[in-house]
Amino acid sequence: MQSLNISTAAMRGIQQALDNTSNNLSNLDTVGYKRRVASFSELLSDSMNEQPAADNQNRDTPAGLRIGSGARLGMTKLDMGQGSMKQTDVPTDVMIQGDGYFLVTKKIKDANGALLQEENRLTRDGNFKLQYSDDDGGYVLHTASGHILTNSIGNPITFTDPVGDILITEDGSVTMDGEPVDTIGLWKVDNPDELQQVGQDLFDPDLASGIAPDTKYKNALDEKVATIRQGALESSNVNMMEEMSQLVNIQRAYQLNSRAIGISDQMMGIANSIRSR
């Protein structure tokens, strides 16, 4: 029975690792996507110490027989490696070079148009579009999901005129036709693995509505750990060759544990047939 438990536990973890690899491959062309790496951890093990005294003679290893319970998927670690640069020359496209996230916000309303809450999200996707916002009284930079780019204190960056030359410097300063507009907020997350992915290349920063982001995160631009590049986007850091190699390893591991279950079933069948005679 122990062999069945070990193999089934391993197959369950392997299936989760396969899901992780599939997710990485499906986001191969997602702007700013960071791949996740699956890692396994050992389940509880037992030690069988009631062994014949003869086994203790001329023995170099500790007494007892270690019996494991298999392995499970311990965690999927976020790989923060920099993705390659994709030059677009679009003035509203911005790329993060280094360690940092954009803070974007979205107002959630009910059917009557009343404000329910303000949703805060972190993202590496710098593919922004300029669009008018009634709530902010001007033109804002928003993502494909409708979240609005915020400044260094967590408020939306607003333009009064949609026509003009937008210039974004490395330190996040935004100007239009030479006139200063605002400064983009870029935030450093000390432990990205704590961030919860919520889809659409967004992360939940666990930041309540109305709370300034600098109360929880450090400004990546002030810390000199990141810069901004205008007219470019960061590609996904998923390596197809590496993911396909991982896919082959997962398939082999799944076949091995499936075969182990089949052999255990045969051995149990033989034992039952001998006992019934």
PDB file of N, CA and C in Angstrom, residues 172-235:
ATOM      1  N   GLY A 172      11.039  58.376 -14.704  1.00  0.00           N
ATOM      2  CA  GLY A 172       9.593  58.352 -14.608  1.00  0.00           C
ATOM      3  C   GLY A 172       8.892  59.673 -14.804  1.00  0.00           C
ATOM      4  N   SER A 173       9.617  60.752 -15.061  1.00  0.00           N
ATOM      5  CA  SER A 173       8.979  62.060 -15.276  1.00  0.00           C
ATOM      6  C   SER A 173       8.239  62.082 -16.607  1.00  0.00           C
ATOM      7  N   VAL A 174       6.997  62.558 -16.566  1.00  0.00           N
ATOM      8  CA  VAL A 174       6.146  62.598 -17.752  1.00  0.00           C
ATOM      9  C   VAL A 174       5.899  64.053 -18.132  1.00  0.00           C
ATOM     10  N   THR A 175       6.166  64.396 -19.398  1.00  0.00           N
ATOM     11  CA  THR A 175       5.888  65.740 -19.903  1.00  0.00           C
ATOM     12  C   THR A 175       5.122  65.633 -21.209  1.00  0.00           C
ATOM     13  N   MET A 176       4.344  66.684 -21.518  1.00  0.00           N
ATOM     14  CA  MET A 176       3.652  66.774 -22.805  1.00  0.00           C
ATOM     15  C   MET A 176       3.946  68.143 -23.413  1.00  0.00           C
ATOM     16  N   ASP A 177       4.554  68.122 -24.598  1.00  0.00           N
ATOM     17  CA  ASP A 177       4.968  69.355 -25.269  1.00  0.00           C
ATOM     18  C   ASP A 177       5.868  70.206 -24.378  1.00  0.00           C
ATOM     19  N   GLY A 178       6.711  69.523 -23.588  1.00  0.00           N
ATOM     20  CA  GLY A 178       7.653  70.207 -22.720  1.00  0.00           C
ATOM     21  C   GLY A 178       7.104  70.634 -21.378  1.00  0.00           C
ATOM     22  N   GLU A 179       5.785  70.511 -21.180  1.00  0.00           N
ATOM     23  CA  GLU A 179       5.178  70.896 -19.903  1.00  0.00           C
ATOM     24  C   GLU A 179       5.085  69.676 -18.982  1.00  0.00           C
ATOM     25  N   PRO A 180       5.547  69.810 -17.720  1.00  0.00           N
ATOM     26  CA  PRO A 180       5.502  68.676 -16.794  1.00  0.00           C
ATOM     27  C   PRO A 180       4.068  68.253 -16.492  1.00  0.00           C
ATOM     28  N   VAL A 181       3.844  66.937 -16.461  1.00  0.00           N
ATOM     29  CA  VAL A 181       2.520  66.380 -16.182  1.00  0.00           C
ATOM     30  C   VAL A 181       2.506  65.683 -14.843  1.00  0.00           C
ATOM     31  N   ASP A 182       3.386  64.689 -14.669  1.00  0.00           N
ATOM     32  CA  ASP A 182       3.403  63.913 -13.426  1.00  0.00           C
ATOM     33  C   ASP A 182       4.640  63.027 -13.431  1.00  0.00           C
ATOM     34  N   THR A 183       4.737  62.163 -12.408  1.00  0.00           N
ATOM     35  CA  THR A 183       5.833  61.199 -12.315  1.00  0.00           C
ATOM     36  C   THR A 183       5.259  59.798 -12.113  1.00  0.00           C
ATOM     37  N   ILE A 184       5.674  58.860 -12.939  1.00  0.00           N
ATOM     38  CA  ILE A 184       5.186  57.485 -12.841  1.00  0.00           C
ATOM     39  C   ILE A 184       5.704  56.839 -11.559  1.00  0.00           C
ATOM     40  N   GLY A 185       4.818  56.121 -10.880  1.00  0.00           N
ATOM     41  CA  GLY A 185       5.221  55.382  -9.692  1.00  0.00           C
ATOM     42  C   GLY A 185       5.699  53.988 -10.059  1.00  0.00           C
ATOM     43  N   LEU A 186       6.862  53.619  -9.552  1.00  0.00           N
ATOM     44  CA  LEU A 186       7.441  52.300  -9.791  1.00  0.00           C
ATOM     45  C   LEU A 186       7.815  51.731  -8.429  1.00  0.00           C
ATOM     46  N   TRP A 187       7.323  50.523  -8.109  1.00  0.00           N
ATOM     47  CA  TRP A 187       7.416  50.030  -6.744  1.00  0.00           C
ATOM     48  C   TRP A 187       8.200  48.727  -6.657  1.00  0.00           C
ATOM     49  N   LYS A 188       9.049  48.671  -5.651  1.00  0.00           N
ATOM     50  CA  LYS A 188       9.904  47.497  -5.431  1.00  0.00           C
ATOM     51  C   LYS A 188       9.227  46.546  -4.448  1.00  0.00           C
ATOM     52  N   VAL A 189       9.102  45.287  -4.845  1.00  0.00           N
ATOM     53  CA  VAL A 189       8.511  44.246  -4.003  1.00  0.00           C
ATOM     54  C   VAL A 189       9.643  43.351  -3.518  1.00  0.00           C
ATOM     55  N   ASP A 190       9.848  43.304  -2.196  1.00  0.00           N
ATOM     56  CA  ASP A 190      10.970  42.543  -1.646  1.00  0.00           C
ATOM     57  C   ASP A 190      10.817  41.042  -1.874  1.00  0.00           C
ATOM     58  N   ASN A 191       9.601  40.527  -1.759  1.00  0.00           N
ATOM     59  CA  ASN A 191       9.358  39.093  -1.955  1.00  0.00           C
ATOM     60  C   ASN A 191       8.217  38.905  -2.952  1.00  0.00           C
ATOM     61  N   PRO A 192       8.521  38.848  -4.254  1.00  0.00           N
ATOM     62  CA  PRO A 192       7.459  38.727  -5.263  1.00  0.00           C
ATOM     63  C   PRO A 192       6.639  37.447  -5.140  1.00  0.00           C
ATOM     64  N   ASP A 193       7.203  36.398  -4.500  1.00  0.00           N
ATOM     65  CA  ASP A 193       6.477  35.141  -4.362  1.00  0.00           C
ATOM     66  C   ASP A 193       5.237  35.286  -3.474  1.00  0.00           C
ATOM     67  N   GLU A 194       5.191  36.347  -2.667  1.00  0.00           N
ATOM     68  CA  GLU A 194       4.031  36.574  -1.825  1.00  0.00           C
ATOM     69  C   GLU A 194       2.865  37.191  -2.598  1.00  0.00           C
ATOM     70  N   LEU A 195       3.139  37.710  -3.788  1.00  0.00           N
ATOM     71  CA  LEU A 195       2.087  38.325  -4.590  1.00  0.00           C
ATOM     72  C   LEU A 195       1.173  37.251  -5.170  1.00  0.00           C
ATOM     73  N   GLN A 196      -0.106  37.503  -5.139  1.00  0.00           N
ATOM     74  CA  GLN A 196      -1.085  36.569  -5.687  1.00  0.00           C
ATOM     75  C   GLN A 196      -1.467  36.984  -7.100  1.00  0.00           C
ATOM     76  N   GLN A 197      -1.281  36.062  -8.055  1.00  0.00           N
ATOM     77  CA  GLN A 197      -1.673  36.328  -9.432  1.00  0.00           C
ATOM     78  C   GLN A 197      -3.194  36.294  -9.542  1.00  0.00           C
ATOM     79  N   VAL A 198      -3.760  37.316 -10.189  1.00  0.00           N
ATOM     80  CA  VAL A 198      -5.218  37.419 -10.312  1.00  0.00           C
ATOM     81  C   VAL A 198      -5.655  37.418 -11.768  1.00  0.00           C
ATOM     82  N   GLY A 199      -4.754  37.053 -12.673  1.00  0.00           N
ATOM     83  CA  GLY A 199      -5.088  37.004 -14.086  1.00  0.00           C
ATOM     84  C   GLY A 199      -4.804  38.306 -14.798  1.00  0.00           C
ATOM     85  N   GLN A 200      -4.780  38.255 -16.140  1.00  0.00           N
ATOM     86  CA  GLN A 200      -4.548  39.412 -16.993  1.00  0.00           C
ATOM     87  C   GLN A 200      -3.205  40.082 -16.699  1.00  0.00           C
ATOM     88  N   ASP A 201      -2.220  39.261 -16.298  1.00  0.00           N
ATOM     89  CA  ASP A 201      -0.865  39.749 -16.015  1.00  0.00           C
ATOM     90  C   ASP A 201      -0.852  40.751 -14.864  1.00  0.00           C
ATOM     91  N   LEU A 202      -1.738  40.556 -13.893  1.00  0.00           N
ATOM     92  CA  LEU A 202      -1.854  41.440 -12.738  1.00  0.00           C
ATOM     93  C   LEU A 202      -1.595  40.672 -11.453  1.00  0.00           C
ATOM     94  N   PHE A 203      -1.093  41.405 -10.432  1.00  0.00           N
ATOM     95  CA  PHE A 203      -0.857  40.840  -9.114  1.00  0.00           C
ATOM     96  C   PHE A 203      -1.611  41.667  -8.069  1.00  0.00           C
ATOM     97  N   ASP A 204      -2.090  40.991  -7.038  1.00  0.00           N
ATOM     98  CA  ASP A 204      -2.784  41.662  -5.947  1.00  0.00           C
ATOM     99  C   ASP A 204      -1.755  42.160  -4.936  1.00  0.00           C
ATOM    100  N   PRO A 205      -1.603  43.480  -4.752  1.00  0.00           N
ATOM    101  CA  PRO A 205      -0.605  44.000  -3.807  1.00  0.00           C
ATOM    102  C   PRO A 205      -1.079  44.014  -2.364  1.00  0.00           C
ATOM    103  N   ASP A 206      -2.321  43.569  -2.130  1.00  0.00           N
ATOM    104  CA  ASP A 206      -2.912  43.606  -0.791  1.00  0.00           C
ATOM    105  C   ASP A 206      -2.830  45.025  -0.226  1.00  0.00           C
ATOM    106  N   LEU A 207      -3.286  45.956  -1.046  1.00  0.00           N
ATOM    107  CA  LEU A 207      -3.248  47.373  -0.700  1.00  0.00           C
ATOM    108  C   LEU A 207      -4.679  47.906  -0.729  1.00  0.00           C
ATOM    109  N   ALA A 208      -5.189  48.297   0.425  1.00  0.00           N
ATOM    110  CA  ALA A 208      -6.577  48.753   0.522  1.00  0.00           C
ATOM    111  C   ALA A 208      -6.769  50.065  -0.220  1.00  0.00           C
ATOM    112  N   SER A 209      -8.012  50.317  -0.600  1.00  0.00           N
ATOM    113  CA  SER A 209      -8.338  51.541  -1.314  1.00  0.00           C
ATOM    114  C   SER A 209      -8.041  52.764  -0.451  1.00  0.00           C
ATOM    115  N   GLY A 210      -7.373  53.757  -1.068  1.00  0.00           N
ATOM    116  CA  GLY A 210      -7.050  54.987  -0.352  1.00  0.00           C
ATOM    117  C   GLY A 210      -5.744  54.953   0.405  1.00  0.00           C
ATOM    118  N   ILE A 211      -5.080  53.800   0.459  1.00  0.00           N
ATOM    119  CA  ILE A 211      -3.801  53.679   1.160  1.00  0.00           C
ATOM    120  C   ILE A 211      -2.661  53.970   0.191  1.00  0.00           C
ATOM    121  N   ALA A 212      -1.765  54.863   0.582  1.00  0.00           N
ATOM    122  CA  ALA A 212      -0.634  55.228  -0.280  1.00  0.00           C
ATOM    123  C   ALA A 212       0.302  54.030  -0.445  1.00  0.00           C
ATOM    124  N   PRO A 213       0.796  53.778  -1.652  1.00  0.00           N
ATOM    125  CA  PRO A 213       1.662  52.610  -1.869  1.00  0.00           C
ATOM    126  C   PRO A 213       2.985  52.689  -1.130  1.00  0.00           C
ATOM    127  N   ASP A 214       3.467  53.909  -0.825  1.00  0.00           N
ATOM    128  CA  ASP A 214       4.757  54.018  -0.145  1.00  0.00           C
ATOM    129  C   ASP A 214       4.689  53.595   1.319  1.00  0.00           C
ATOM    130  N   THR A 215       3.481  53.308   1.828  1.00  0.00           N
ATOM    131  CA  THR A 215       3.364  52.784   3.188  1.00  0.00           C
ATOM    132  C   THR A 215       3.761  51.311   3.260  1.00  0.00           C
ATOM    133  N   LYS A 216       3.780  50.636   2.099  1.00  0.00           N
ATOM    134  CA  LYS A 216       4.092  49.196   2.078  1.00  0.00           C
ATOM    135  C   LYS A 216       5.290  48.875   1.199  1.00  0.00           C
ATOM    136  N   TYR A 217       5.474  49.648   0.123  1.00  0.00           N
ATOM    137  CA  TYR A 217       6.541  49.362  -0.831  1.00  0.00           C
ATOM    138  C   TYR A 217       7.473  50.561  -0.976  1.00  0.00           C
ATOM    139  N   LYS A 218       8.706  50.268  -1.361  1.00  0.00           N
ATOM    140  CA  LYS A 218       9.687  51.309  -1.614  1.00  0.00           C
ATOM    141  C   LYS A 218       9.631  51.725  -3.082  1.00  0.00           C
ATOM    142  N   ASN A 219       9.919  52.991  -3.321  1.00  0.00           N
ATOM    143  CA  ASN A 219       9.938  53.506  -4.685  1.00  0.00           C
ATOM    144  C   ASN A 219      11.187  52.978  -5.392  1.00  0.00           C
ATOM    145  N   ALA A 220      10.972  52.162  -6.437  1.00  0.00           N
ATOM    146  CA  ALA A 220      12.094  51.529  -7.135  1.00  0.00           C
ATOM    147  C   ALA A 220      12.976  52.545  -7.840  1.00  0.00           C
ATOM    148  N   LEU A 221      12.395  53.682  -8.269  1.00  0.00           N
ATOM    149  CA  LEU A 221      13.185  54.708  -8.935  1.00  0.00           C
ATOM    150  C   LEU A 221      14.082  55.440  -7.946  1.00  0.00           C
ATOM    151  N   ASP A 222      13.543  55.709  -6.751  1.00  0.00           N
ATOM    152  CA  ASP A 222      14.361  56.357  -5.724  1.00  0.00           C
ATOM    153  C   ASP A 222      15.446  55.426  -5.209  1.00  0.00           C
ATOM    154  N   GLU A 223      15.152  54.115  -5.173  1.00  0.00           N
ATOM    155  CA  GLU A 223      16.129  53.136  -4.695  1.00  0.00           C
ATOM    156  C   GLU A 223      17.189  52.803  -5.743  1.00  0.00           C
ATOM    157  N   LYS A 224      17.017  53.343  -6.958  1.00  0.00           N
ATOM    158  CA  LYS A 224      17.974  53.123  -8.051  1.00  0.00           C
ATOM    159  C   LYS A 224      18.082  51.647  -8.448  1.00  0.00           C
ATOM    160  N   VAL A 225      16.976  50.910  -8.337  1.00  0.00           N
ATOM    161  CA  VAL A 225      16.989  49.503  -8.731  1.00  0.00           C
ATOM    162  C   VAL A 225      16.260  49.291 -10.056  1.00  0.00           C
ATOM    163  N   ALA A 226      15.697  50.353 -10.622  1.00  0.00           N
ATOM    164  CA  ALA A 226      14.966  50.225 -11.879  1.00  0.00           C
ATOM    165  C   ALA A 226      14.944  51.563 -12.603  1.00  0.00           C
ATOM    166  N   THR A 227      14.792  51.480 -13.907  1.00  0.00           N
ATOM    167  CA  THR A 227      14.610  52.664 -14.747  1.00  0.00           C
ATOM    168  C   THR A 227      13.478  52.375 -15.730  1.00  0.00           C
ATOM    169  N   ILE A 228      13.011  53.419 -16.407  1.00  0.00           N
ATOM    170  CA  ILE A 228      11.916  53.295 -17.363  1.00  0.00           C
ATOM    171  C   ILE A 228      12.429  53.636 -18.756  1.00  0.00           C
ATOM    172  N   ARG A 229      12.021  52.843 -19.723  1.00  0.00           N
ATOM    173  CA  ARG A 229      12.390  53.093 -21.121  1.00  0.00           C
ATOM    174  C   ARG A 229      11.120  53.317 -21.927  1.00  0.00           C
ATOM    175  N   GLN A 230      11.020  54.460 -22.582  1.00  0.00           N
ATOM    176  CA  GLN A 230       9.840  54.785 -23.387  1.00  0.00           C
ATOM    177  C   GLN A 230       9.957  54.195 -24.787  1.00  0.00           C
ATOM    178  N   GLY A 231       8.789  53.846 -25.364  1.00  0.00           N
ATOM    179  CA  GLY A 231       8.775  53.321 -26.722  1.00  0.00           C
ATOM    180  C   GLY A 231       9.232  51.890 -26.844  1.00  0.00           C
ATOM    181  N   ALA A 232       9.143  51.123 -25.740  1.00  0.00           N
ATOM    182  CA  ALA A 232       9.573  49.721 -25.754  1.00  0.00           C
ATOM    183  C   ALA A 232       8.716  48.931 -24.771  1.00  0.00           C
ATOM    184  N   LEU A 233       8.655  47.632 -24.976  1.00  0.00           N
ATOM    185  CA  LEU A 233       7.923  46.732 -24.097  1.00  0.00           C
ATOM    186  C   LEU A 233       8.832  45.577 -23.689  1.00  0.00           C
ATOM    187  N   GLU A 234       8.583  45.047 -22.495  1.00  0.00           N
ATOM    188  CA  GLU A 234       9.344  43.898 -22.014  1.00  0.00           C
ATOM    189  C   GLU A 234       8.633  42.613 -22.416  1.00  0.00           C
ATOM    190  N   SER A 235       9.325  41.764 -23.155  1.00  0.00           N
ATOM    191  CA  SER A 235       8.742  40.483 -23.553  1.00  0.00           C
ATOM    192  C   SER A 235       8.731  39.516 -22.369  1.00  0.00           C
TER     193      SER A 235
END
